[in-house]
Coordinates of C-alpha atoms and ligand atoms in Angstrom, one line a residue:
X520 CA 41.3 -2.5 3.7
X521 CA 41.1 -1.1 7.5
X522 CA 37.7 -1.0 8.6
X523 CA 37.5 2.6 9.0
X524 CA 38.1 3.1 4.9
X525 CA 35.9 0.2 4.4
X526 CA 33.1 1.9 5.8
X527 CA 33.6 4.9 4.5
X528 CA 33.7 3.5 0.8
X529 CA 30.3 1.8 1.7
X530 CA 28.6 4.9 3.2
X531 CA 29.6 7.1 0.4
X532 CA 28.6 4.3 -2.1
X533 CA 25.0 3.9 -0.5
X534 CA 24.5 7.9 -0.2
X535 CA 25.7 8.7 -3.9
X536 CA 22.4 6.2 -4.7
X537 CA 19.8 8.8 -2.6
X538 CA 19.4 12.6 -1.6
X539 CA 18.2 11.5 1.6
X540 CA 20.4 12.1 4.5
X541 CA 18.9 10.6 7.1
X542 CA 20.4 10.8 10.7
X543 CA 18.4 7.7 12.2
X544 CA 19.3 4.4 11.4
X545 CA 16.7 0.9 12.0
X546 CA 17.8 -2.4 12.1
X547 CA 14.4 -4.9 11.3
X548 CA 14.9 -8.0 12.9
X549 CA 13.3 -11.5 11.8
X550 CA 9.6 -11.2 10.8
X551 CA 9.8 -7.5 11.7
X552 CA 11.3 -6.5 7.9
X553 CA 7.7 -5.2 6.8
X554 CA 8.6 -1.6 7.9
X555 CA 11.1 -1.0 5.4
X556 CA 8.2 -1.9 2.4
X557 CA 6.5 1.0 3.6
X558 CA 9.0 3.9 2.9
X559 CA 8.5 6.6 0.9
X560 CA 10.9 8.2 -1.5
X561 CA 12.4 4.8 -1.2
X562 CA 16.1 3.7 -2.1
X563 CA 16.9 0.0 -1.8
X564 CA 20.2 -1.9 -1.9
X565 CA 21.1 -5.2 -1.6
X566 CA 23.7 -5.8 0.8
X567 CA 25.8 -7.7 -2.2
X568 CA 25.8 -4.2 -4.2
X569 CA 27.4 -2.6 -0.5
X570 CA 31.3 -3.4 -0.6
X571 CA 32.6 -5.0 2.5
X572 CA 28.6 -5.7 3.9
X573 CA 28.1 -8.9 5.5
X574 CA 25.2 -11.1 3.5
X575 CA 21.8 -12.3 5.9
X576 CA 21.3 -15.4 5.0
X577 CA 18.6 -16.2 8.4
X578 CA 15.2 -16.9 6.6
X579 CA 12.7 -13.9 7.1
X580 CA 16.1 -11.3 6.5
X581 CA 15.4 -9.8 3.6
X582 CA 19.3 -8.2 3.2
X583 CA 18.8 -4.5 2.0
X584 CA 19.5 -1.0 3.0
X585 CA 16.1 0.9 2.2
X586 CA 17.0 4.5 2.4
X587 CA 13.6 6.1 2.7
X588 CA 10.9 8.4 4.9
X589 CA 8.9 7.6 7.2
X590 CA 6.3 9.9 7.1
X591 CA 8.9 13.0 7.2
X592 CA 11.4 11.4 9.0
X593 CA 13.9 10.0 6.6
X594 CA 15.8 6.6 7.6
X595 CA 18.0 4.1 6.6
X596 CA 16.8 0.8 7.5
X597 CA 18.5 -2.4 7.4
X598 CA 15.6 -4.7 6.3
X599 CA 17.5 -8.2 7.3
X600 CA 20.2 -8.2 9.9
X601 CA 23.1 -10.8 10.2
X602 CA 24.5 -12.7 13.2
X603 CA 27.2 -14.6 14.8
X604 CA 25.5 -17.9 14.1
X605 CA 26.2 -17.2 10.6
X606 CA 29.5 -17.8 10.7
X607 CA 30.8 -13.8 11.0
X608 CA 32.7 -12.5 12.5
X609 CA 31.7 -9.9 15.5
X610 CA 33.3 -7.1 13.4
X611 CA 31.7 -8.3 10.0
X612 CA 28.3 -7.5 12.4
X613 CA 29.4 -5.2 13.7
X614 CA 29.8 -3.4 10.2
X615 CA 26.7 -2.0 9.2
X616 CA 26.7 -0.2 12.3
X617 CA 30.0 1.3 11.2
X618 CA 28.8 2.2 7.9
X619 CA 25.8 4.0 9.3
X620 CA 28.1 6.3 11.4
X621 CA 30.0 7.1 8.3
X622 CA 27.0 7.8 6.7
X623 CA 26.0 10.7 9.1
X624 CA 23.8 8.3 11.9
X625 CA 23.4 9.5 14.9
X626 CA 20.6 7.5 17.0
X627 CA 19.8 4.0 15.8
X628 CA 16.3 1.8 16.6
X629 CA 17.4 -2.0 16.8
X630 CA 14.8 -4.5 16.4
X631 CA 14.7 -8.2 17.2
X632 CA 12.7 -11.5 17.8
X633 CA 13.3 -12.6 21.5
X634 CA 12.3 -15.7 23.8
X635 CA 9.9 -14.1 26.7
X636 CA 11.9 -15.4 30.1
X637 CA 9.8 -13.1 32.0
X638 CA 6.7 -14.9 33.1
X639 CA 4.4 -11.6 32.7
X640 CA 5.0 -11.4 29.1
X641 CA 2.9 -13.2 26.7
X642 CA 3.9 -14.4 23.5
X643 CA 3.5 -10.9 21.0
X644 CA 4.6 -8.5 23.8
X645 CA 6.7 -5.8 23.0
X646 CA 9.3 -5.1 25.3
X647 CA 11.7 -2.4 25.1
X648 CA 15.5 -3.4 26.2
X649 CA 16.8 -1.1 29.5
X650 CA 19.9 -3.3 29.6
X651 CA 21.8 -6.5 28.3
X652 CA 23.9 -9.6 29.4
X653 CA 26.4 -10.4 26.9
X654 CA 26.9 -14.3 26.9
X655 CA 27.9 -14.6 23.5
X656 CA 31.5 -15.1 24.3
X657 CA 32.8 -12.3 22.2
X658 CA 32.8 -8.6 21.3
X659 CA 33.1 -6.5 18.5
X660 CA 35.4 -4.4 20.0
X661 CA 38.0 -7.3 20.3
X662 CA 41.4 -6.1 18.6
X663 CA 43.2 -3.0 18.2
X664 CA 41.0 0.0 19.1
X665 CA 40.4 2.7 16.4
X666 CA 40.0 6.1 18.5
X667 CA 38.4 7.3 15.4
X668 CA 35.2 5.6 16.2
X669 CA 35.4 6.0 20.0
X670 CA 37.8 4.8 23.2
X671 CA 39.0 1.7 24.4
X672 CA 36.9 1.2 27.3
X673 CA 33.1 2.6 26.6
X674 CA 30.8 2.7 29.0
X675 CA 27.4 0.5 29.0
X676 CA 26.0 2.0 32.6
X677 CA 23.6 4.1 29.5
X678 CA 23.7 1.9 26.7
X679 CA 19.9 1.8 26.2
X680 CA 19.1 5.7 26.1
X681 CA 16.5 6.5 28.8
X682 CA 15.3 9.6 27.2
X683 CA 14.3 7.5 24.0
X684 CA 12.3 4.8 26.1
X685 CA 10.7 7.4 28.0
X686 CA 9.7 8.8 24.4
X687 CA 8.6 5.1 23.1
X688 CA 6.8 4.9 26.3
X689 CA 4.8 7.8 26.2
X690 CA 4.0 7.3 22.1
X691 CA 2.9 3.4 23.3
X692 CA 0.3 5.1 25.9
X693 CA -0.9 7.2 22.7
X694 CA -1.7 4.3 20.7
X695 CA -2.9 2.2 23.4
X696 CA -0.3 0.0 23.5
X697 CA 1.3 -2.4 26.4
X698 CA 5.0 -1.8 26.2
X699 CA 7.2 -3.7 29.2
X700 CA 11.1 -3.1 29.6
X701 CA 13.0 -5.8 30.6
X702 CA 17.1 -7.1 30.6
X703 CA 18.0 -9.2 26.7
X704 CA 20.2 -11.6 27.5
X705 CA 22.4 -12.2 23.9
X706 CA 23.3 -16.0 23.4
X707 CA 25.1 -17.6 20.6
X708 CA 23.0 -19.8 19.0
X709 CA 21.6 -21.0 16.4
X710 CA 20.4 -24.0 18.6
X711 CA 17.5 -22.0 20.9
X712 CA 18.5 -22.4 25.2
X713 CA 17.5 -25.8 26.6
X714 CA 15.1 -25.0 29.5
X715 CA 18.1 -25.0 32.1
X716 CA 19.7 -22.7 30.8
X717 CA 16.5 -20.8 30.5
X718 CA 16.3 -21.2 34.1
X719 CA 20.2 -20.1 34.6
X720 CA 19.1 -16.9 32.6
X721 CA 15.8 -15.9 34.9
X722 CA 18.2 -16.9 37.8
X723 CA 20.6 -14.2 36.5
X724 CA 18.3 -11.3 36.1
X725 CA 17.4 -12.2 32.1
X726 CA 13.5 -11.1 31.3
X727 CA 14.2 -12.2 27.3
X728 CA 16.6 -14.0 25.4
X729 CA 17.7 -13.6 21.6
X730 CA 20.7 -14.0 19.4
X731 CA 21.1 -10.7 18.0
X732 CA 21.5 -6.9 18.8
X733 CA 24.3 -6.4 21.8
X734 CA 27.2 -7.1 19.0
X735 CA 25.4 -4.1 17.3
X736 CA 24.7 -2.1 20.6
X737 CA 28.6 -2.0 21.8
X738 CA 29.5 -0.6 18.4
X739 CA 26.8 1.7 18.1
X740 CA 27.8 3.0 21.8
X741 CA 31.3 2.8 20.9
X742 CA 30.4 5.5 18.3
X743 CA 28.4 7.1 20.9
X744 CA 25.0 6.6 18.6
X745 CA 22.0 6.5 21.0
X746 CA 19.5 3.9 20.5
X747 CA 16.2 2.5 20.9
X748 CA 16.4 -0.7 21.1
X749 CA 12.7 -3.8 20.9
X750 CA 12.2 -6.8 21.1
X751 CA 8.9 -8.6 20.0
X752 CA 8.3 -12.2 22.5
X753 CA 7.9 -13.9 19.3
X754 CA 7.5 -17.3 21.7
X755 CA 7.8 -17.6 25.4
X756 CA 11.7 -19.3 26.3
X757 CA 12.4 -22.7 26.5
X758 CA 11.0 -25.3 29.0
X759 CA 8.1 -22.3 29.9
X760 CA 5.3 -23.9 28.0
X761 CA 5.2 -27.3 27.3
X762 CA 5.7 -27.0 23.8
X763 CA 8.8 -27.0 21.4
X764 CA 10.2 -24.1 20.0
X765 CA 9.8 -23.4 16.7
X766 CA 11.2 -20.8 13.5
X767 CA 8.1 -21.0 12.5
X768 CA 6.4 -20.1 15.6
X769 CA 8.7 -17.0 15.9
X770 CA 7.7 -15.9 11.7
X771 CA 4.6 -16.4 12.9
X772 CA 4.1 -14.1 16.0
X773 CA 6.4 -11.4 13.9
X774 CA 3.4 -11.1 11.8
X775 CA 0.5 -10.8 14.1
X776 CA 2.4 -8.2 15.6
X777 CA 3.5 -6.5 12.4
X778 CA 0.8 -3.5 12.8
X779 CA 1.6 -2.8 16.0
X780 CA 4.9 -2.8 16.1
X781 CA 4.9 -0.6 12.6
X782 CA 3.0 2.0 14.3
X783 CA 5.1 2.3 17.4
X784 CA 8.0 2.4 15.2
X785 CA 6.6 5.3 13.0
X786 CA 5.6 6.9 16.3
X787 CA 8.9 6.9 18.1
X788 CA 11.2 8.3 14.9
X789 CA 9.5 12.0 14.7
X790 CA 10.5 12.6 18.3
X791 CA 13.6 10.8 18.1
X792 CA 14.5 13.5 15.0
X793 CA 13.5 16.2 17.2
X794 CA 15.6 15.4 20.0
X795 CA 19.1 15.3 18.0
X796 CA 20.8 18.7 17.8
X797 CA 20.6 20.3 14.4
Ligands
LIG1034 N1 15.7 -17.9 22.0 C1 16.6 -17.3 21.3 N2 16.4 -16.4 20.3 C2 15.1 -16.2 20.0 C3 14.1 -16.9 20.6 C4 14.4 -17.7 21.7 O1 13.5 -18.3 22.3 N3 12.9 -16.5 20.0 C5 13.3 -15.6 19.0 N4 14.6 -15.5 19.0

């Protein structure tokens, strides 16, 4: 089936299951999944039940769709994400983001785990992404273009919306919360960078690194879906400390950070509602 049907079966699939129609979609990177456990009114799908919906199989990805409200604010969250390293494809990633547009999405907060390249971060920061270096050596976009989900060429001067950070920025100062802004730089994986290519990366004007989110940001911007997108330093990069890098470590920092990170979240989405047009 062409992609466009495809996601069109899956988002009138996954709305037939709710009466929510939520017009923000989250994406809960590793360790980060909590948020979706603590929606109200709460729908959840496995991605297996979602025809044509690429499987997680990254420990820590739980691999559900929770349609549910956040306070008021209703949401469907991808608890779980998948990636390249997998084994998909960049448009199998790049589905979900697909679906959510046929679903009525129209401004998307992507989470992730990152490396902190930036030697001002400390390991737990969270760091909102104002731009990204793709060096995963592919994009979704690769292929015939489908003018029904947006043009050939999109633009990336805007990808990370300026409006939203300012909001995240300003709800961060409410809470009393550090919040930096810094440049993701997206690599393959799953091996994590060796420290010289840690050191290419600051070279290049890097600040974290992580193997997720820009295969999702070109489609969502594609569709012209603004976003928000965070990263939590869940361990400083490579050859920084003079440690090894571990999963473990990265699990680890997602959960210290877990409150914080929650509460930013839930801050951030009843502006974000305000700001899209009825
Ligand atoms: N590198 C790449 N991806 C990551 C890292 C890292 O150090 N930490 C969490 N995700």
């Amino acid at each position: 089936m062409e992609v466009f049907a495809a996601a069109e079966a899956a988002a009138q699939l996954i709305l037939q299951r709710t009466q929510l129609r939520p017009r923000i979609g989250l994406v809960l990177g590793s360790g980060l999944g909590g948020f979706a456990d603590s929606l109200t009114d709460a729908t959840r799908i496995p991605y297996s039940e979602i025809p044509q919906f690429p499987r997680s199989t990254a420990i820590g990805h739980a691999g559900q769709l929770v349609m549910g409200k956040a306070g008021a604010v209703p949401v469907a969250a991808m608890q779980g994400r998948v990636h390249l390293y997998e084994g998909y494809s960049p448009q199998q990633v790049a589905f979900p983001m697909r679906v959510f547009r046929r679903m009525g999405i129209r401004a998307l907060i992507l989470t992730n785990a990152a490396g902190g390249i930036n030697r001002n971060y400390r390991q737990g920061a969270l760091v909102l992404i104002r731009d990204h270096i793709n060096l995963q050596g592919t994009n979704p976009l690769v292929g015939p273009n489908d003018d029904r989900f947006g043009i050939r060429f999109p633009d990336m001067t805007r990808a990370y919306c300026q409006g939203y950070r300012e909001i995240a920025c300003q709800e961060a100062g409410k809470l009393g919360m550090d919040l930096h802004q810094g440049v993701y730089a997206a690599m393959l994986g799953p091996s994590y960078e060796s420290p010289a290519e840690i050191n290419f990366l600051r070279i290049i004007g890097a600040d974290l690194v992580g193997m997720s989110t820009v295969t999702e940001v070109i489609t969502a911007r594609h569709m012209e879906i603004n976003l928000l997108a965070i990263s939590c330093v869940t361990n400083m990069a490579a050859g920084i400390l003079d440690r090894p890098l571990s999963h473990r470590e990265v699990m680890e920092t997602g959960e210290r950070v877990k409150s914080s990170f929650e509460a930013l979240l839930r801050a951030v989405l009843p502006p974000i509602e305000r700001d899209l047009s009825p």
